[in-house]
């Protein structure tokens, strides 16, 4: 049995990015796209025209593409996109907002807060990139992060990719062997790590594991430690280690220079879960990741300049990469480090209220656990800014659909999204329903 | 994204379960795999199942309305009586029950057929009584179908997950069969697997 659980208002549909994009596509093609599936059909029958128009509509900073946008005769194994086109991934993430706008709003479970403007993020990226260049990092080298979901992780990724080096991250809850299984394959030149972190109220020291990782991967020339748990950690046991502040001490007011590189230049290495063998190292390109994330954020999630986007993730999961690309839309990216129920089940909803989060991303497992904990966020928190709740990891249950609309917010787009590491994005994205008012069914995820 | 559900013969089907595929190039396809200069690992990971068509192993249905129902990983699907069932169909019936903290389902090959075995982690203070087992079976029968009803329901202390939060159905199945689980480091809680390795499915814990 089907039942409409939510429908966007006509005003919301009219103001949606995807409505504007559809008009743009109609002008460009001279055709009429009366409904979402007509636009979608065009996007897959003329993908070169579709993705080219998207890049133009989003204002992607890159050298002008030459026709044809898609080469290789439609063969998925030989396809090449935007051949000859050059861009920088980090430049596109840092160009989207006013300098004083908030780029990163960080919280952790102990209550620590940090707010970073776009100007500050650009400056920190420039300083670190100059230090990395001096340390010998150049385009195509790998730089790895064994880091919690903190501000420095984003800075390290942006500095790395501004040079054209390749970023790969693992979360500090990974054991030594898991990290060696991953980073050992890509041979990073520099490893960023934190001295420790707090999870569910427990202090966890990372320095012993860090020493083991650095010893096991000889390609690592430099271990850069963020003092996160303690102000002055003792690094004497970690080979080739220095503090972040030591690395950047000699660099001041460095101008941020972006290496312009081919559209398919590698930007990220992600890993398959590795339950059936050594993790596969999946290499994603700068232009493809950027365009796909822009498409999902702006057309499906309806992300707008100045929105606050949050996803509960670690930097060992591709949703971290997806989240950080929210910068490219000029949004504030909300980072949370810690356990989602610590110190209590309301922790993320207090944060959502205080920071006026507009897009709240989580997992189906979290929403099920929240319902079992008996939490009713709508009764305790002002969630008026919230427009979309995203869920992934596993299919969202019917019970959770009902719970969200009953106990979190009734007027919200709830999207059970599905995708993955292989495509660094989502494939079936219910966010489209912001435009088509597709009913969610009782049976399953839309 | 040119997404379809393909049946066994590679035909695009609507309103039927099949393999999630993408049939037209998209720009966020991986550039390739690291240390795979000839692209062999990349090809075999995504293009072996249907030549020239991307397939990464999700078991789905595309409805007439154009929405997508995800039933689970293709390699974890269960085939009782030859009907493919996605594991998520079982989870969404069982896990809303207050007594169930978590669950995991696998297929057990038996006399040429597949029997469904459901493992449940119980909420604090709950036990797997005959009446709870009956309610679990009833919930699955009502929300899914009689074919989805497990032949066995067993209580376990914990459910193993990958570090990225996915249930490891394949690793559990291998552990139950006495096969080696190759990469325990990928698990967030590898100790949870030990219970399955020691477990004999015909043991007296059956309910």
XYZ file of C-alpha atoms in Angstrom:
653
model
C 0.000 0.000 0.000
C 1.249 3.453 -0.902
C 0.827 6.534 1.154
C 2.209 10.022 0.676
C 4.358 10.885 3.660
C 5.622 14.260 2.501
C 5.195 16.654 -0.383
C 7.117 19.865 -0.966
C 5.144 23.089 -1.228
C 4.797 24.791 -4.612
C 6.973 27.633 -3.303
C 9.703 25.225 -2.406
C 9.530 23.577 -5.809
C 9.664 26.958 -7.547
C 12.712 28.029 -5.523
C 14.573 24.726 -5.930
C 17.910 24.729 -7.743
C 16.733 21.875 -9.928
C 13.820 23.977 -11.199
C 16.229 26.696 -12.250
C 18.563 24.170 -13.831
C 15.681 22.631 -15.750
C 14.812 26.008 -17.264
C 18.470 26.429 -18.172
C 18.466 23.004 -19.836
C 15.302 23.890 -21.749
C 16.915 27.068 -23.068
C 20.099 25.235 -24.003
C 18.362 22.397 -25.831
C 15.255 24.113 -27.153
C 13.229 21.303 -25.643
C 10.683 21.104 -22.845
C 11.258 19.019 -19.753
C 7.859 18.888 -18.122
C 8.839 16.427 -15.421
C 11.901 15.097 -13.717
C 12.005 11.864 -15.695
C 12.154 13.826 -18.968
C 15.151 15.797 -17.708
C 16.703 12.572 -16.487
C 16.154 10.852 -19.838
C 17.922 13.704 -21.613
C 20.821 13.504 -19.111
C 21.503 9.875 -20.019
C 20.816 10.063 -23.743
C 23.073 13.094 -24.228
C 25.415 12.858 -21.227
C 28.071 15.085 -22.791
C 25.626 17.961 -23.143
C 24.165 17.364 -19.676
C 27.468 17.348 -17.761
C 28.826 20.243 -19.785
C 25.768 22.337 -18.958
C 26.112 21.370 -15.290
C 29.741 22.525 -15.178
C 28.670 25.809 -16.740
C 25.642 26.256 -14.467
C 27.691 25.576 -11.332
C 30.422 27.965 -12.438
C 33.144 25.338 -12.135
C 36.547 26.981 -12.420
C 38.296 25.220 -15.254
C 39.739 25.967 -18.649
C 37.040 25.943 -21.329
C 36.214 22.410 -22.414
C 36.586 21.396 -26.032
C 33.942 19.334 -27.811
C 33.205 16.515 -27.579
C 32.826 16.516 -23.790
C 32.544 12.729 -23.709
C 34.971 10.740 -25.840
C 35.243 7.001 -26.278
C 32.022 6.255 -28.135
C 29.877 5.667 -25.049
C 32.027 2.719 -23.940
C 32.218 2.772 -20.146
C 35.736 1.345 -20.079
C 37.290 3.851 -22.461
C 35.147 6.918 -21.773
C 37.045 10.166 -21.252
C 35.357 13.280 -19.940
C 36.390 16.877 -20.571
C 39.611 15.873 -22.337
C 42.137 18.718 -22.459
C 40.339 20.625 -19.707
C 42.369 21.717 -16.678
C 41.265 22.544 -13.147
C 42.199 22.320 -9.499
C 39.946 20.538 -7.013
C 40.844 22.637 -3.933
C 40.471 25.893 -5.862
C 36.882 24.969 -6.657
C 36.156 24.125 -3.015
C 37.550 27.424 -1.782
C 36.065 29.747 -4.403
C 32.377 29.469 -3.638
C 31.710 31.928 -0.798
C 32.483 35.370 0.596
C 35.770 35.518 2.593
C 33.989 36.189 5.890
C 31.451 33.389 5.439
C 31.863 30.379 7.718
C 33.476 27.467 5.892
C 33.803 24.966 8.741
C 31.864 24.737 11.989
C 33.399 22.066 14.174
C 32.115 20.420 17.344
C 33.156 17.351 19.252
C 31.564 15.247 21.939
C 33.561 16.955 24.697
C 31.983 20.284 23.749
C 34.977 21.808 21.958
C 34.016 24.236 19.168
C 35.908 25.863 16.329
C 34.648 28.107 13.578
C 36.734 28.813 10.475
C 35.880 31.402 7.818
C 36.591 30.879 4.123
C 39.378 33.504 4.373
C 40.944 31.647 7.309
C 40.610 28.315 5.531
C 42.299 29.697 2.419
C 45.127 31.140 4.533
C 45.647 27.892 6.464
C 45.585 25.913 3.227
C 48.159 28.224 1.638
C 50.483 27.986 4.635
C 50.296 24.198 4.807
C 50.602 23.765 1.044
C 53.786 25.841 1.024
C 55.188 23.717 3.866
C 54.278 20.505 2.036
C 55.935 21.759 -1.143
C 59.059 22.544 0.851
C 58.915 19.036 2.296
C 59.116 17.706 -1.258
C 55.459 16.935 -2.031
C 54.538 17.441 -5.671
C 51.664 16.624 -8.031
C 50.870 12.907 -8.138
C 52.447 12.093 -4.743
C 50.211 10.535 -2.106
C 49.522 12.204 1.223
C 47.584 10.267 3.838
C 45.549 11.234 6.875
C 44.975 8.994 9.914
C 42.791 11.579 11.519
C 39.550 12.283 13.345
C 36.881 14.394 11.664
C 38.441 17.734 12.624
C 39.282 21.050 10.954
C 42.913 20.053 10.324
C 41.795 17.056 8.253
C 40.036 19.378 5.812
C 43.012 21.772 5.707
C 45.421 18.892 5.045
C 43.218 17.562 2.220
C 42.887 21.027 0.635
C 46.629 21.732 0.892
C 47.398 18.320 -0.610
C 44.993 18.650 -3.509
C 45.924 22.305 -4.179
C 49.361 20.927 -5.126
C 47.801 18.159 -7.192
C 48.919 15.486 -4.737
C 46.463 12.687 -3.948
C 44.636 12.538 -0.602
C 43.647 9.356 1.192
C 42.277 9.142 4.715
C 41.554 6.595 7.420
C 39.850 7.121 10.717
C 41.796 6.689 13.993
C 39.476 3.873 15.042
C 41.210 1.744 12.366
C 43.782 -0.641 13.834
C 47.427 -0.620 12.787
C 47.041 -3.482 10.324
C 43.971 -1.908 8.658
C 45.902 1.293 8.080
C 48.989 -0.529 6.818
C 46.804 -2.646 4.496
C 45.486 0.576 2.954
C 48.270 3.159 3.025
C 50.958 0.524 2.505
C 49.610 0.041 -1.016
C 49.658 3.715 -2.038
C 53.024 4.586 -0.394
C 52.314 8.067 0.924
C 55.137 10.561 1.304
C 53.562 12.375 4.247
C 51.217 11.032 6.922
C 49.019 13.366 8.970
C 47.732 12.032 12.283
C 46.343 13.111 15.641
C 47.941 12.189 18.954
C 44.630 10.850 20.197
C 40.935 11.569 20.525
C 37.959 11.086 22.793
C 35.209 8.636 21.926
C 32.214 7.939 24.127
C 33.912 9.733 26.982
C 37.117 7.685 26.765
C 40.501 9.165 25.885
C 42.181 7.081 23.206
C 45.891 7.552 22.579
C 47.022 7.000 18.968
C 50.770 7.424 19.300
C 51.647 3.719 19.721
C 49.646 2.764 16.618
C 51.075 5.744 14.777
C 54.615 4.570 15.585
C 53.756 1.105 14.231
C 52.228 2.511 11.049
C 55.182 4.834 10.391
C 57.616 1.967 10.982
C 55.700 -0.370 8.645
C 55.445 2.065 5.700
C 58.949 3.205 4.717
C 57.668 5.583 2.016
C 56.487 7.945 4.763
C 59.147 10.632 4.989
C 57.296 12.802 7.445
C 54.647 12.194 10.115
C 52.802 15.408 10.944
C 50.992 15.256 14.276
C 47.999 17.376 15.260
C 47.980 17.855 19.054
C 44.288 17.124 19.601
C 44.130 15.131 22.834
C 47.007 16.925 24.592
C 48.654 20.300 23.894
C 52.224 18.928 23.713
C 52.283 15.206 22.948
C 55.558 13.314 23.339
C 56.535 12.298 19.807
C 59.840 10.652 20.723
C 58.466 7.156 20.012
C 57.158 7.998 16.527
C 59.708 7.836 13.717
C 60.107 10.949 11.521
C 57.412 12.840 13.450
C 56.959 16.565 13.922
C 54.097 18.691 15.180
C 51.865 20.492 12.660
C 53.004 23.830 14.118
C 56.655 22.884 13.576
C 55.966 22.053 9.943
C 54.251 25.365 9.267
C 56.437 27.535 11.554
C 58.658 28.846 8.757
C 55.786 29.623 6.388
C 53.870 32.841 6.766
C 51.395 34.580 4.499
C 52.113 32.255 1.640
C 50.060 32.964 -1.435
C 47.812 30.075 -2.274
C 48.824 28.632 -5.639
C 46.638 26.036 -7.312
C 48.172 23.509 -9.692
C 45.974 23.346 -12.786
C 45.750 19.675 -13.769
C 43.811 17.478 -16.175
C 40.126 16.832 -15.429
C 40.839 13.183 -14.581
C 43.925 13.863 -12.437
C 43.650 11.692 -9.266
C 42.346 13.529 -6.221
C 41.330 10.776 -3.774
C 42.122 7.155 -3.082
C 39.290 5.318 -1.300
C 39.212 1.669 -0.297
C 36.813 -1.218 -0.710
C 35.844 -2.679 2.654
C 38.355 -5.475 2.317
C 36.253 -8.228 3.865
C 37.029 -10.540 0.973
C 40.742 -9.748 0.547
C 43.140 -6.834 0.703
C 41.247 -3.552 0.314
C 41.138 -2.356 -3.291
C 42.543 1.144 -3.803
C 39.912 3.004 -5.798
C 41.282 6.145 -7.449
C 38.879 9.017 -8.083
C 39.507 11.937 -10.396
C 39.289 15.606 -9.448
C 36.828 16.800 -12.085
C 34.489 13.827 -11.898
C 34.265 13.889 -8.102
C 33.709 17.640 -8.083
C 30.957 17.604 -10.720
C 29.173 14.610 -9.204
C 29.199 16.153 -5.719
C 28.031 19.515 -7.045
C 25.202 17.779 -8.884
C 24.066 15.870 -5.808
C 24.405 18.793 -3.424
C 22.739 21.421 -5.571
C 20.200 19.506 -7.638
C 19.243 16.645 -5.324
C 19.814 18.069 -1.844
C 19.004 21.644 -3.015
C 22.065 23.033 -1.213
C 22.358 26.811 -1.415
C 24.940 29.441 -0.628
C 25.187 29.867 3.141
C 23.391 26.610 4.005
C 24.773 24.475 6.821
C 25.391 20.897 5.759
C 26.200 18.149 8.243
C 26.898 14.459 7.765
C 27.740 12.166 10.651
C 30.826 10.418 9.351
C 34.472 9.732 9.974
C 37.121 10.515 7.391
C 37.443 6.750 6.790
C 34.123 6.726 4.957
C 33.366 8.295 1.549
C 30.625 10.421 3.043
C 33.433 12.571 4.495
C 34.686 13.325 0.967
C 31.112 13.965 -0.116
C 30.461 16.292 2.840
C 33.598 18.389 2.412
C 32.653 19.095 -1.213
C 29.806 21.155 0.268
C 32.393 23.947 0.351
C 32.162 24.134 -3.441
C 28.592 25.389 -3.042
C 29.617 28.056 -0.536
C 27.914 26.227 2.319
C 29.121 25.905 5.890
C 30.337 22.361 6.406
C 29.527 21.144 9.906
C 32.040 18.672 11.338
C 31.346 16.520 14.375
C 33.910 14.262 16.005
C 32.760 11.751 18.585
C 30.123 9.180 19.335
C 26.612 10.053 18.125
C 25.058 9.198 21.514
C 27.691 10.804 23.719
C 27.145 12.272 26.233
C 23.455 11.615 25.463
C 21.245 10.760 22.448
C 20.309 14.412 21.853
C 23.865 15.612 21.208
C 23.548 15.921 17.424
C 20.122 17.573 17.614
C 21.341 20.209 20.063
C 24.096 20.906 17.551
C 21.609 20.991 14.661
C 19.534 23.556 16.545
C 22.465 25.749 17.627
C 24.132 25.790 14.205
C 20.809 25.995 12.299
C 21.738 22.933 10.242
C 19.827 22.839 6.962
C 20.937 19.396 5.735
C 21.407 16.639 8.312
C 23.000 13.422 7.081
C 23.224 10.183 8.993
C 22.769 6.419 8.733
C 19.707 4.216 8.835
C 21.235 2.519 11.864
C 21.438 5.815 13.757
C 17.802 6.705 13.048
C 16.663 3.255 14.201
C 18.732 3.578 17.380
C 17.356 7.076 18.000
C 13.798 5.789 17.832
C 14.639 2.942 20.206
C 16.164 5.466 22.610
C 12.777 7.212 22.639
C 14.123 10.585 21.498
C 11.643 13.084 20.032
C 13.828 15.908 18.707
C 10.855 17.989 17.523
C 9.662 18.396 21.102
C 13.001 19.594 22.466
C 14.656 21.439 19.600
C 13.942 24.240 17.192
C 14.680 22.585 13.857
C 13.042 25.271 11.713
C 16.178 25.650 9.565
C 16.245 21.956 8.708
C 15.143 21.185 5.130
C 16.572 17.735 4.427
C 17.522 14.601 6.315
C 19.669 12.087 4.451
C 20.183 8.486 5.444
C 22.513 5.888 4.033
C 24.689 2.892 4.942
C 21.776 0.495 4.701
C 18.177 0.833 3.496
C 15.979 2.948 5.747
C 13.115 0.970 7.248
C 9.469 1.952 6.977
C 9.446 2.356 10.748
C 12.228 4.918 10.502
C 10.426 6.864 7.760
C 7.458 7.170 10.093
C 9.640 8.029 13.067
C 11.389 10.878 11.252
C 8.147 12.522 10.090
C 6.438 11.969 13.448
C 9.198 12.732 15.932
C 11.852 14.818 14.160
C 10.141 17.031 11.615
C 7.003 16.769 9.506
C 8.009 19.200 6.739
C 11.360 17.834 5.641
C 12.778 15.978 2.667
C 13.821 12.572 3.989
C 16.040 10.850 1.442
C 17.288 7.302 1.786
C 20.291 7.615 -0.495
C 22.348 4.795 -1.939
C 25.729 4.887 -3.555
C 29.191 4.047 -2.481
C 32.908 4.133 -2.416
C 33.134 2.887 -5.993
C 31.473 5.993 -7.383
C 32.254 8.405 -4.487
C 28.640 9.475 -4.664
C 25.091 8.257 -4.724
C 23.307 6.621 -7.576
C 19.688 6.660 -6.620
C 18.947 9.825 -4.821
C 15.511 10.614 -3.521
C 16.401 14.277 -3.278
C 14.996 14.589 -6.751
C 11.617 14.418 -5.104
C 12.069 18.006 -3.980
C 11.092 18.774 -7.517
C 8.861 15.931 -8.588
C 6.974 15.497 -5.296
C 7.399 11.778 -5.579
C 5.531 10.105 -2.767
C 7.538 7.907 -0.477
C 5.888 4.552 -0.184
C 5.154 2.485 2.833
C 7.051 -0.387 1.363
C 10.574 0.835 1.257
C 13.127 3.450 0.600
C 12.277 5.575 -2.420
C 22.977 8.298 -14.063
C 21.663 5.675 -16.471
C 20.588 3.266 -13.748
C 18.745 0.021 -14.407
C 17.927 -3.242 -12.683
C 19.210 -6.054 -14.909
C 17.860 -9.581 -14.766
C 20.129 -12.613 -15.122
C 20.213 -12.202 -18.902
C 21.096 -8.528 -18.758
C 17.639 -7.189 -19.644
C 16.458 -3.997 -17.983
C 13.465 -4.843 -15.792
C 10.894 -2.700 -13.969
C 9.057 -3.981 -10.914
C 11.383 -6.971 -10.573
C 14.482 -7.516 -8.525
C 17.810 -7.459 -10.287
C 21.374 -6.208 -10.336
C 21.866 -2.458 -10.060
C 23.777 -1.324 -13.138
C 24.753 1.871 -14.897
C 24.737 1.595 -18.679
C 26.138 4.970 -19.768
C 29.497 6.534 -18.781
C 29.436 8.950 -15.828
C 32.244 11.302 -14.813
C 32.714 9.972 -11.274
C 33.617 6.490 -12.444
C 36.952 5.732 -10.798
C 39.987 6.752 -12.797
C 41.109 3.201 -12.014
C 42.665 1.199 -9.215
C 46.060 1.987 -7.741
C 48.765 -0.474 -8.821
C 46.609 -1.770 -11.670
C 48.299 -0.367 -14.799
C 46.538 -2.643 -17.273
C 43.173 -2.018 -15.627
C 42.490 -5.713 -15.060
C 41.417 -5.391 -11.425
C 39.199 -2.459 -12.348
C 37.561 -4.344 -15.205
C 36.929 -7.450 -13.175
C 35.517 -5.446 -10.248
C 32.766 -3.720 -12.250
C 32.496 -5.053 -15.803
C 32.701 -8.846 -15.518
C 29.026 -9.463 -14.805
C 27.625 -7.651 -17.870
C 30.105 -6.712 -20.626
C 30.451 -2.953 -21.018
C 27.954 -2.194 -18.253
C 28.911 -1.028 -14.768
C 27.753 -3.380 -11.992
C 29.039 -3.090 -8.429
C 26.879 -5.633 -6.689
C 23.697 -4.128 -5.224
C 20.451 -6.093 -5.440
C 17.588 -3.728 -6.245
C 14.198 -3.151 -7.815
C 13.201 -0.133 -9.878
C 9.523 0.565 -9.476
C 7.091 1.819 -12.102
C 7.240 5.211 -10.409
C 10.986 5.357 -10.984
C 11.928 4.901 -7.345
C 14.503 2.337 -6.280
C 14.193 -0.281 -3.545
C 17.528 -1.582 -2.282
C 17.425 -5.186 -1.072
C 21.042 -5.601 -0.028
C 24.342 -6.695 -1.447
C 24.083 -9.032 -4.410
C 26.646 -11.438 -3.002
C 24.669 -11.735 0.243
C 21.297 -12.516 -1.351
C 19.525 -15.632 -0.188
C 17.972 -18.121 -2.601
C 15.425 -20.253 -0.764
C 13.442 -22.266 -3.302
C 15.350 -20.461 -6.048
C 13.849 -17.054 -5.229
C 16.430 -14.325 -4.625
C 15.817 -12.438 -1.425
C 17.768 -9.400 -0.261
C 18.960 -9.385 3.332
C 17.583 -5.881 3.903
C 14.057 -7.249 3.477
C 14.585 -9.323 6.621
C 16.290 -6.548 8.601
C 13.562 -4.039 8.014
C 11.009 -6.476 9.389
C 12.979 -7.655 12.414
C 14.902 -4.668 13.678
C 11.968 -2.422 14.600
C 11.021 -4.966 17.327
C 11.907 -3.517 20.717
C 13.600 -6.728 21.890
C 15.990 -6.801 18.933
C 19.110 -4.679 19.220
C 20.578 -5.887 15.936
C 20.426 -8.772 13.492
C 22.223 -10.551 10.686
C 20.948 -13.108 8.217
C 22.700 -15.705 6.062
C 21.703 -18.557 3.788
C 22.676 -22.096 4.722
C 22.994 -24.568 1.876
C 20.952 -27.624 2.751
C 20.068 -30.555 0.494
C 20.363 -28.479 -2.655
C 18.232 -25.656 -1.255
C 18.988 -22.638 0.895
C 17.603 -22.167 4.379
C 17.532 -18.765 5.991
C 19.287 -18.495 9.353
C 18.671 -15.341 11.371
C 21.000 -14.194 14.140
C 19.680 -11.687 16.624
C 21.418 -9.580 19.218
C 18.879 -9.008 21.956
C 18.240 -5.762 23.755
C 19.411 -5.637 27.365
C 17.291 -7.820 29.626
C 15.556 -9.657 26.779
C 15.746 -13.333 25.956
C 14.908 -15.301 22.864
C 11.775 -17.023 24.112
C 9.544 -19.163 21.921
C 7.001 -16.352 21.848
C 9.582 -13.783 20.717
C 10.770 -16.168 17.997
C 7.154 -16.557 16.890
C 6.698 -12.786 16.768
C 9.890 -12.414 14.735
C 8.637 -14.969 12.239
C 5.245 -13.295 12.125
C 6.824 -9.868 11.541
C 8.867 -11.234 8.650
C 5.899 -13.081 7.167
C 3.749 -9.925 7.350
C 6.317 -7.411 6.114
C 8.002 -9.593 3.516
C 6.629 -13.027 2.666
C 6.461 -16.619 3.969
C 9.541 -17.364 1.883
C 11.507 -14.911 3.966
C 10.741 -16.676 7.260
C 13.953 -18.099 8.717
C 14.362 -21.816 9.334
C 16.436 -21.004 12.392
C 16.690 -18.039 14.751
C 19.697 -17.874 17.060
C 20.679 -15.353 19.708
C 24.262 -14.112 19.462
C 26.220 -11.746 21.719
C 27.185 -9.299 18.976
C 26.883 -8.629 15.246
C 30.139 -8.050 13.359
C 30.500 -4.882 11.275
C 33.107 -3.406 8.979
C 34.841 -0.255 10.149
C 32.544 1.649 7.810
C 29.439 0.237 9.500
C 28.267 -2.541 7.173
C 27.118 -5.920 8.422
C 29.515 -8.599 7.236
C 27.170 -11.294 6.016
C 29.749 -12.935 3.760
C 32.371 -13.131 6.512
C 29.801 -14.691 8.860
C 28.765 -17.216 6.245
C 32.389 -18.189 5.678
C 33.013 -18.438 9.416
C 29.988 -20.735 9.814
C 31.259 -22.944 7.008
C 34.673 -23.189 8.642
C 36.292 -21.230 5.787
C 38.984 -18.678 6.545
C 37.943 -15.018 6.857
C 40.723 -13.302 5.016
C 40.777 -9.770 6.318
C 39.686 -9.373 9.917
C 41.316 -5.966 10.021
C 38.425 -4.646 7.997
C 36.096 -5.347 10.917
C 35.208 -2.840 13.593
C 34.609 -5.665 16.094
C 36.456 -8.780 14.861
C 35.893 -10.485 18.221
C 32.206 -10.717 17.288
C 33.152 -13.161 14.546
C 34.691 -15.653 16.974
C 31.287 -16.648 18.225
C 30.209 -17.603 14.706
C 33.371 -19.579 14.116
C 32.667 -21.667 17.199
C 28.995 -22.008 16.486
C 27.525 -25.171 15.098
C 24.210 -24.471 13.501
C 22.693 -27.687 14.786
C 23.571 -26.844 18.396
C 21.009 -26.809 21.141
C 20.715 -23.004 21.192
C 18.193 -23.287 18.382
C 14.809 -21.711 18.849
